[in-house]
Short mmCIF file of C-alpha atoms and ligand atoms in Angstrom, two decimals:
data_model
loop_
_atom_site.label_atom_id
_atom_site.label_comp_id
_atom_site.label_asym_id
_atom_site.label_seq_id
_atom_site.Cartn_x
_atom_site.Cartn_y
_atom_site.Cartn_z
CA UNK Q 1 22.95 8.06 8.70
CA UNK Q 2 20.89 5.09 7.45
CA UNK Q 3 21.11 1.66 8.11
CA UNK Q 4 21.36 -1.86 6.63
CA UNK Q 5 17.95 -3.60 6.29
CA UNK Q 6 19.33 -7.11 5.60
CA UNK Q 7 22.92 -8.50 5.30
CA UNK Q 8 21.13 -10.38 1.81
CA UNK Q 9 19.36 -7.35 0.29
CA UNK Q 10 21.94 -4.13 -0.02
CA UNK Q 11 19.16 -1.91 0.79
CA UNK Q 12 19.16 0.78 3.16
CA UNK Q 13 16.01 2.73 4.68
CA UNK Q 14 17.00 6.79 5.40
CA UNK Q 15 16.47 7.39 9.25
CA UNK Q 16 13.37 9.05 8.45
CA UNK Q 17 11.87 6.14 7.22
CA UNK Q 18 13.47 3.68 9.52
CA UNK Q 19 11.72 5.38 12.23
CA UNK Q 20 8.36 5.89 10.05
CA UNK Q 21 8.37 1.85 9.95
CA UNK Q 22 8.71 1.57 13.23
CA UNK Q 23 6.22 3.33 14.67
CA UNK Q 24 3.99 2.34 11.59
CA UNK Q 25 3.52 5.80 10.31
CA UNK Q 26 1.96 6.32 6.84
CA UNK Q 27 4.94 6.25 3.78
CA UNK Q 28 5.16 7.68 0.76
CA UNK Q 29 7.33 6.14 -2.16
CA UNK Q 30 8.48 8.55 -4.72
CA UNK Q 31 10.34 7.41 -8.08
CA UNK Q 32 13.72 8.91 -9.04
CA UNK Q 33 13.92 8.76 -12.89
CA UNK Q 34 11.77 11.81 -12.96
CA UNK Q 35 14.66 13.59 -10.86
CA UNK Q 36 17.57 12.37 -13.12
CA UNK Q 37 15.92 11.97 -16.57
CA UNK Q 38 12.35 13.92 -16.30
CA UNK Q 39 13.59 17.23 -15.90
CA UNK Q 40 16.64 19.52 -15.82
CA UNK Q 41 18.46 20.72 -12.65
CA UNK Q 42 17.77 22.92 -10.63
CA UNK Q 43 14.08 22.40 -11.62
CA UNK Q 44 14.08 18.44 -10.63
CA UNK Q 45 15.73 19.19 -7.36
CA UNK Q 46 13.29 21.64 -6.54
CA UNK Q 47 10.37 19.58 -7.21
CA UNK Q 48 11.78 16.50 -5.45
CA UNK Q 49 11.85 18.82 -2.06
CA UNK Q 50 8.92 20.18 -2.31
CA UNK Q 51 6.66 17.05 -3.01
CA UNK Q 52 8.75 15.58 -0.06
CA UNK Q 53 7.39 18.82 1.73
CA UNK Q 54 4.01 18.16 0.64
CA UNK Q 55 3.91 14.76 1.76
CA UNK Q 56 4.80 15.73 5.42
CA UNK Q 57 2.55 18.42 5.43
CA UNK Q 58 -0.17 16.04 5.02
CA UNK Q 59 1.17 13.63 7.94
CA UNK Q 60 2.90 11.28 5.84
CA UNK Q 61 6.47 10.63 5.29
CA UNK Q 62 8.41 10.69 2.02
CA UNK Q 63 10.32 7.53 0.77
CA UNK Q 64 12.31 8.49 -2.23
CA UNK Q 65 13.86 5.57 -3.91
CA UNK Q 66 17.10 5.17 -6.40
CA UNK Q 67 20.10 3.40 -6.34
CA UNK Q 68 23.69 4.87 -5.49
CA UNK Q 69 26.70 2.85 -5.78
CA UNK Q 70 24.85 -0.42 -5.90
CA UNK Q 71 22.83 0.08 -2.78
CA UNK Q 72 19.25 0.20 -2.89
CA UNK Q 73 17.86 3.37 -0.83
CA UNK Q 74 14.56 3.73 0.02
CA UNK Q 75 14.21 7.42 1.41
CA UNK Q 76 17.41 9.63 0.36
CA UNK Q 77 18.50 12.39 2.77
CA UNK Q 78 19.21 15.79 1.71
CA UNK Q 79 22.84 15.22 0.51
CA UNK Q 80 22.20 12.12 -1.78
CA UNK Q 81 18.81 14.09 -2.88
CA UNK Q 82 20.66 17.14 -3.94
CA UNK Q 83 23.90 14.50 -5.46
CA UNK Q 84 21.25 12.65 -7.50
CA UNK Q 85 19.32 15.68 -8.87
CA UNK Q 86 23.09 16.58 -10.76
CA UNK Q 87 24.31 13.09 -11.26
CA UNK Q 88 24.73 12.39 -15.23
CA UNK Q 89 24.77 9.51 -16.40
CA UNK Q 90 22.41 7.90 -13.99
CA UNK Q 91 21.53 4.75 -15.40
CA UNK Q 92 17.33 4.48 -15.39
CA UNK Q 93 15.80 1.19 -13.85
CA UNK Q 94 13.34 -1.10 -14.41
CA UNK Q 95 12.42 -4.39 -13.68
CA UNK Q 96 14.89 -5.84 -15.95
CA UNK Q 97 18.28 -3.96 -14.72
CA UNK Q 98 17.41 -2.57 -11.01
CA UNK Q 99 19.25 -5.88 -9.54
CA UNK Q 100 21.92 -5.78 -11.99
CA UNK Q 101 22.36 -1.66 -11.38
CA UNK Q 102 22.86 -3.20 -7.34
CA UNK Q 103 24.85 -6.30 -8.49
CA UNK Q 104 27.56 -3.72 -10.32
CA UNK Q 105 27.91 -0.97 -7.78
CA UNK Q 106 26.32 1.47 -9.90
CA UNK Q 107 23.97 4.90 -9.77
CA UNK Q 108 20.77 4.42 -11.34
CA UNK Q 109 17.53 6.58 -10.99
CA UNK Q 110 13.78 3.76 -10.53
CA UNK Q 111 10.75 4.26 -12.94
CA UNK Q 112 7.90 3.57 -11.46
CA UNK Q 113 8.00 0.17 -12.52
CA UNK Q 114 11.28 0.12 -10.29
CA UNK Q 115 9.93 2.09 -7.80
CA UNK Q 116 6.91 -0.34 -7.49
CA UNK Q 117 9.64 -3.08 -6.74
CA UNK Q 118 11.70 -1.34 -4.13
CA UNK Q 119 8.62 -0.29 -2.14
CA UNK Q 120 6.76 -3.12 -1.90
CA UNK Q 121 9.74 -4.47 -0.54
CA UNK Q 122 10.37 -1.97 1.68
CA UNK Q 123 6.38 -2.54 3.01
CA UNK Q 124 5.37 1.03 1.03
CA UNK Q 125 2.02 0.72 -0.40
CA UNK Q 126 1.61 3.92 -1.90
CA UNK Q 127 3.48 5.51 -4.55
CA UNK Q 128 3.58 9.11 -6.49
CA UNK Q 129 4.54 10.09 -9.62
CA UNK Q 130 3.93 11.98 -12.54
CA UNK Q 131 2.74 9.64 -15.59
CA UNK Q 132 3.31 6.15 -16.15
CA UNK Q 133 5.03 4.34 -18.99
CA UNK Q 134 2.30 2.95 -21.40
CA UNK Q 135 1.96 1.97 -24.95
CA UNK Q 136 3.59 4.25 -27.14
CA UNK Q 137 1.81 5.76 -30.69
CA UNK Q 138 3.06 3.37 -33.15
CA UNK Q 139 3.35 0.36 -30.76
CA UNK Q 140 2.08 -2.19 -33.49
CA UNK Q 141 5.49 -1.00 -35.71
CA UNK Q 142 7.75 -0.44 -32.54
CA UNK Q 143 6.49 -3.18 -29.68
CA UNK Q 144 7.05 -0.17 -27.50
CA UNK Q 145 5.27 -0.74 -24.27
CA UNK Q 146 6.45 0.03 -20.98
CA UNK Q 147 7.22 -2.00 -18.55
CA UNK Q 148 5.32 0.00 -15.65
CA UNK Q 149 2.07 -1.73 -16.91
CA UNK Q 150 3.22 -5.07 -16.59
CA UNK Q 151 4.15 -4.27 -12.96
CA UNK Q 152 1.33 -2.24 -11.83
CA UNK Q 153 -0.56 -6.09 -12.63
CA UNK Q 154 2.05 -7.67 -10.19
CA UNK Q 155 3.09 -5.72 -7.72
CA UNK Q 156 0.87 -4.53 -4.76
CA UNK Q 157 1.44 -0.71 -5.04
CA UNK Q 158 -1.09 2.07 -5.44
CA UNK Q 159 0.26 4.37 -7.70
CA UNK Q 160 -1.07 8.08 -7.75
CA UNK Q 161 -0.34 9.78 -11.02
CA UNK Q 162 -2.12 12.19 -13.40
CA UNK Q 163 -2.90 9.63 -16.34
CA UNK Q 164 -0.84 8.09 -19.18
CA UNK Q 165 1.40 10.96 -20.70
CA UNK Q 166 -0.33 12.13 -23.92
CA UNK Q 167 3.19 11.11 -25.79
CA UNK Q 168 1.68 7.70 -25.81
CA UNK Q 169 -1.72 6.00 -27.36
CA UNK Q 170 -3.91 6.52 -24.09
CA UNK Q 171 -6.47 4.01 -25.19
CA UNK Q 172 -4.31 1.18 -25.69
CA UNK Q 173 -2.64 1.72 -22.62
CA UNK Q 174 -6.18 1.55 -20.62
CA UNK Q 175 -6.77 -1.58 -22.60
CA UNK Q 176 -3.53 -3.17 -21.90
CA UNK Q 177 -4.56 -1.98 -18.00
CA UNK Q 178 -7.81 -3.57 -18.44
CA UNK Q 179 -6.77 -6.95 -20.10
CA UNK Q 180 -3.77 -7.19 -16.93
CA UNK Q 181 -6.24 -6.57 -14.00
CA UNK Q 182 -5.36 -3.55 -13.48
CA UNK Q 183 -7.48 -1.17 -11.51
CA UNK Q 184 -7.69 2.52 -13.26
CA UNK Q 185 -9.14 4.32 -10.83
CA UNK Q 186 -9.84 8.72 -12.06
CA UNK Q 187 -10.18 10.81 -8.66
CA UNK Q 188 -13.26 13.00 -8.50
CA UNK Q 189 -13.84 13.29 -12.40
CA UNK Q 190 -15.26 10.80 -15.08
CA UNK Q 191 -13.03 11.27 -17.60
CA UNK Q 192 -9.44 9.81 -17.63
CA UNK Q 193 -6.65 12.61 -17.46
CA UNK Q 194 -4.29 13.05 -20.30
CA UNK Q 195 -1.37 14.34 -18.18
CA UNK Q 196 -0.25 18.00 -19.08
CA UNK Q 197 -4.33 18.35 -19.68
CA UNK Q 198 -7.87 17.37 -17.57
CA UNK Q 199 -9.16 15.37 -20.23
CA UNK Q 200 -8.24 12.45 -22.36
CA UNK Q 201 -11.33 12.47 -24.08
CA UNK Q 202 -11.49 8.94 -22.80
CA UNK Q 203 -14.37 7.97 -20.24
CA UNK Q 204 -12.45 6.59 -16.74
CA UNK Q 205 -12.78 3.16 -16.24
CA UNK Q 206 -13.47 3.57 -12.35
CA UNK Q 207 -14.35 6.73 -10.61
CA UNK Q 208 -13.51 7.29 -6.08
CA UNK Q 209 -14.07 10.97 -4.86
CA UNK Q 210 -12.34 10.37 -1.38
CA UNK Q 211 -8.73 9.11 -0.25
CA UNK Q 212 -10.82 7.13 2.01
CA UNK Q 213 -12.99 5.45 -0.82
CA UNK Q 214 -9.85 4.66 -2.67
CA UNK Q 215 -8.46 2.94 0.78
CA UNK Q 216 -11.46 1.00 1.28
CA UNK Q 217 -11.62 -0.26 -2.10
CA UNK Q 218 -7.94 -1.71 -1.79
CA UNK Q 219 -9.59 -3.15 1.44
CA UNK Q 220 -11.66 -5.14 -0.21
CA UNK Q 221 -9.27 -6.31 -3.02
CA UNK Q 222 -7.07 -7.14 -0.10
CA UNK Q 223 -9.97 -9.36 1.55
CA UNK Q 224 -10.51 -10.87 -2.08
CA UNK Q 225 -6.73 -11.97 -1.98
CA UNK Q 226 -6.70 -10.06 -5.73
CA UNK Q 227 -3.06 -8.69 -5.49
CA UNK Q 228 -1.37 -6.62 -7.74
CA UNK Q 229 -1.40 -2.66 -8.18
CA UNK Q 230 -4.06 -0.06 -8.67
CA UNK Q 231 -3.40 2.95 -10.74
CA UNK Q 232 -5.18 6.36 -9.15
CA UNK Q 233 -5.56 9.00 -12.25
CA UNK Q 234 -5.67 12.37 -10.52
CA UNK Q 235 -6.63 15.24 -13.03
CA UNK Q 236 -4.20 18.30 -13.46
CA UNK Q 237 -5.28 21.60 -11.35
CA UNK Q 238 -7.22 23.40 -13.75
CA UNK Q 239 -5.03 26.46 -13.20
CA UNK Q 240 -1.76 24.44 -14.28
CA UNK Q 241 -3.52 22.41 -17.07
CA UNK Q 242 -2.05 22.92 -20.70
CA UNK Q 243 -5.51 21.96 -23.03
CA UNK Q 244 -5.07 18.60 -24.99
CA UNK Q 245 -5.52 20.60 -28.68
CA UNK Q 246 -2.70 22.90 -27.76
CA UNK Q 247 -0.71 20.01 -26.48
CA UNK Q 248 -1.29 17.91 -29.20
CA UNK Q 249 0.52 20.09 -31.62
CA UNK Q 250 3.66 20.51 -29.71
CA UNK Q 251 3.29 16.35 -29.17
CA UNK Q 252 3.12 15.74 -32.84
CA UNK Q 253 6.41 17.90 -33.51
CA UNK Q 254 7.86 16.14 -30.34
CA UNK Q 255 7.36 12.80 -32.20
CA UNK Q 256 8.14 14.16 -35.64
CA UNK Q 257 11.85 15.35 -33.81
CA UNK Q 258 12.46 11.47 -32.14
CA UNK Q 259 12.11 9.55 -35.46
CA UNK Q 260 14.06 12.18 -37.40
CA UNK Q 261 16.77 11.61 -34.47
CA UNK Q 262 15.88 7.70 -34.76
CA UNK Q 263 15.27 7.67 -30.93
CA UNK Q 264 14.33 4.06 -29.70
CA UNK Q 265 14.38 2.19 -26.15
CA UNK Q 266 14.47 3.65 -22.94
CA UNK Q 267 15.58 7.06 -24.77
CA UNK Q 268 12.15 7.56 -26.00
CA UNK Q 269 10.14 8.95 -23.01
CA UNK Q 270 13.23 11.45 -21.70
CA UNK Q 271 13.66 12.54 -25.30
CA UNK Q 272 10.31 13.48 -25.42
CA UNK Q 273 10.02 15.07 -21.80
CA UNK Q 274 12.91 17.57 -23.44
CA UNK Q 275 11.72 18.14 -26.92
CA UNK Q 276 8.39 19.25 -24.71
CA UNK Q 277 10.14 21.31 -22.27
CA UNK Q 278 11.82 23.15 -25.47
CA UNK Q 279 8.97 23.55 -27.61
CA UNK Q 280 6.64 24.84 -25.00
CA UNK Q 281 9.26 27.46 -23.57
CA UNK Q 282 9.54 25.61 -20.36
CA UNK Q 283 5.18 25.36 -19.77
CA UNK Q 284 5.49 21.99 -19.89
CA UNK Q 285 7.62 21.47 -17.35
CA UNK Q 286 5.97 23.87 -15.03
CA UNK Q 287 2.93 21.82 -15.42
CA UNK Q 288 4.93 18.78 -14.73
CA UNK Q 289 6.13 19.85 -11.48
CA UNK Q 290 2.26 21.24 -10.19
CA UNK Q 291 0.60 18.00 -11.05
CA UNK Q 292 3.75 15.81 -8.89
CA UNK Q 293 2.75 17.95 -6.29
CA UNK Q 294 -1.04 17.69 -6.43
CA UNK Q 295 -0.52 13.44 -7.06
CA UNK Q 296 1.82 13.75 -3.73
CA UNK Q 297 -0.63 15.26 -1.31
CA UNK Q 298 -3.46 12.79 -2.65
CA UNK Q 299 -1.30 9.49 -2.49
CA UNK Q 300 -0.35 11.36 1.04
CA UNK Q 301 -3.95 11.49 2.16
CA UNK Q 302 -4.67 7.78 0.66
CA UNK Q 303 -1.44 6.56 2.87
CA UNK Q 304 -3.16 7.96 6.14
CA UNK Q 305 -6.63 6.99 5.33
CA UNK Q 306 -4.51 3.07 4.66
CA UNK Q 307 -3.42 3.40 7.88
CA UNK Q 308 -6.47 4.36 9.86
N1 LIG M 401 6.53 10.84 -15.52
C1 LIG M 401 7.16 12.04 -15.57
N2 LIG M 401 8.47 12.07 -15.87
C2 LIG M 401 9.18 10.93 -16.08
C3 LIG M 401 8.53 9.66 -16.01
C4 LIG M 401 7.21 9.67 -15.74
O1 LIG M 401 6.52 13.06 -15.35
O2 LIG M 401 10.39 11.02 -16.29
C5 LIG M 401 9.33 8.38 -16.16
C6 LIG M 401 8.82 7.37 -15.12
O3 LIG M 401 9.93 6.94 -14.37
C7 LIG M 401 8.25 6.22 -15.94
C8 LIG M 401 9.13 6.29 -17.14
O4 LIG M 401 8.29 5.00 -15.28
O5 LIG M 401 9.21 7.70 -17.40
C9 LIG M 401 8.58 5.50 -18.29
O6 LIG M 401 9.62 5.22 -19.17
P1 LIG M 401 9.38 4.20 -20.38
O7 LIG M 401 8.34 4.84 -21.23
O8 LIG M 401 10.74 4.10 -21.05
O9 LIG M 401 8.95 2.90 -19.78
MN1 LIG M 402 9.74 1.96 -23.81
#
C-alpha cells in the first residue's frame, strides 16, 4: 500500500517511507538504473535487497526510486522491487525524460542524476550508488558527458559512491566537478577511487574520515546558503578491489568492443557495464555489488549523523 503525496505530482512514497517522514527518521535514496540496466537478474535483485538490508541495519531506511506506469515512487516494496529487477525494456531517466517517462504512463529505471531529482523532492538528502556518470574517454570527439555532473551542481543531494567508473576520463570529470562547485569529498583515503579499484592515481580533492565530519561540513555549506550536491568518493574494500592495471586492460577491450558496435548515447555506460561483466568472467560485477553495499552503510551512517 502506498499513498498519493500530491494530487499535482503523481508521486507516491512506499509505507515505509511515509512513516520514516513522519516521524523524521533518517532516509536513504537508492537509484534504479543500476537494477534494470547495471546488472543482470537475479544478480541486480539481489543486490537491491541487500543494500536495502544494509541500510536498516544501520538505523536508516531505504528509499528506492523509479518510475512504474508513470508514477513516480520513492521507496518500492518488495513486489515492484522484485517486478523492476526483470522488467525489459525499462526506459533509463534523467533529467531530460524523468517527467516525460511520468507524463506517458511509462516504466523507467532513475540515474543518479534522476534519482537526485526525485529525492530532493521527496526531502531525501542522501543518496547511494555505485559510480556516477562523468566525462567519457574521447569526450572532445563525442561531447559525451553525463548529465549526473550537471545535477550533482544543482541539486542538494549527497551522493555516496565509489568514484567516477574507470570507463570514463577520471580527471576531466573531477575538473568538470571542480569548475561546477561541486564538492568531491574521498572518505578516509587521499587518493580519489577509480571504482572497481582503490586508486585513481588521482590525489582527492577533499578528504572527511567520519560520517559525522561529512554531516558537519554540509552544515556549514547549508549555513553559507551554497546549495547544490556533494559527491562522497568511498574507496572499494580492499578485499573486493580489482587493481586499476588489471582493469585497465579489460577497459580498453571494453571500449575497443563499443566503437566496433558504434555504441553512442545513453547505450554507452550499460554496454560497457556488460562487455565488463563478460570479459572479467563475472569479477566485475561481484565487485560492483560489494562496493553498493559498502557506499550504502556509509551514506546510512551520514543520514543518521544528518539527523542528529
Ligand atoms: N553505477 C553503476 N551501475 C550503473 C550506473 C552507475 O554501478 O548502472 C548508472 C547510474 O544510473 C548513472 C548512469 O547515473 O549509469 C550514468 O549513465 P550515463 O553515463 O549515460 O550518464
Ligand atoms: Mn552519456
Amino acid at each position: 500500500m502506498t499513498r498519493p503525496v500530491s494530487t499535482l505530482l503523481p508521486m507516491q512514497y512506499s509505507d515505509e517511507v511515509a512513516a520514516a517522514k513522519s516521524r523524521g527518521a533518517p532516509i536513504v535514496a537508492l537509484e534504479s538504473t543500476i537494477i534494470t540496466h547495471g546488472m543482470p537478474y537475479p544478480g541486480n535483485l539481489d543486490m537491491a535487497r541487500s543494500v536495502e538490508r544494509i541500510i536498516r541495519e544501520e538505523g536508516a531506511v531505504p528509499a528506492t526510486i523509479a518510475v512504474i506506469d508513470g508514477v513516480l515512487h520513492v521507496g518500492l516494496d518488495n513486489a515492484r522491487l522484485e517486478a523492476l529487477a526483470q522488467t525489459e525494456g525499462a526506459m533509463k531517466l534523467s533529467r531530460a525524460d524523468l517527467a516525460f517517462a511520468i507524463a506517458e504512463r511509462r516504466t523507467g529505471a532513475t540515474t543518479v542524476a534522476a534519482t537526485m531529482i526525485g529525492a530532493a523532492r521527496a526531502g531525501i538528502r542522501v543518496f547511494a550508488t555505485g559510480g556516477i556518470g562523468g566525462v567519457h574517454r574521447k569526450a572532445e570527439e563525442t561531447f559525451d558527458i553525463s548529465a549526473d555532473l550537471d545535477e550533482l551542481s544543482r541539486t542538494g543531494v549527497i551522493v555516496v559512491c565509489a568514484g567516477a567508473k574507470a570507463i570514463l576520463d577520471i580527471p576531466k570529470t573531477l575538473e568538470v566537478l571542480e569548475t561546477r562547485g561541486v564538492p568531491v569529498v574521498t572518505y578516509d583515503s587521499p587518493v580519489f577511487p577509480a571504482f572497481w579499484s582503490r586508486d585513481s592515481g588521482l590525489k582527492s580533492p577533499l578528504t572527511l574520515n567520519s560520517p559525522a565530519a561529512i554531516a558537519n561540513f554540509q552544515k556549514v555549506r547549508d549555513q553559507l546558503g551554497v546549495d547544490g550536491g556533494m559527491l562522497i568518493a568511498n574507496p572499494v574494500p580492499e578485499a573486493d578491489e580489482i587493481e586499476r592495471e588489471e582493469m585497465e586492460i579489460y577497459i580498453a577491450r571494453a571500449l575497443d568492443n563499443a566503437e566496433r558496435d558504434e555504441i553512442a548515447g545513453k547505450a554507452v555506460t550499460p554496454y560497457l557495464l556488460d562487455s565488463l561483466f563478460r570479459l572479467t568472467d563475472g569479477r566485475s560485477l561481484k565487485t560492483n555489488i560489494a562496493l553498493v553495499e559498502n557506499n550504502a552503510r556509509l551514506a546510512a551512517e551520514i543520514a543518521v549523523a544528518l539527523a542528529d
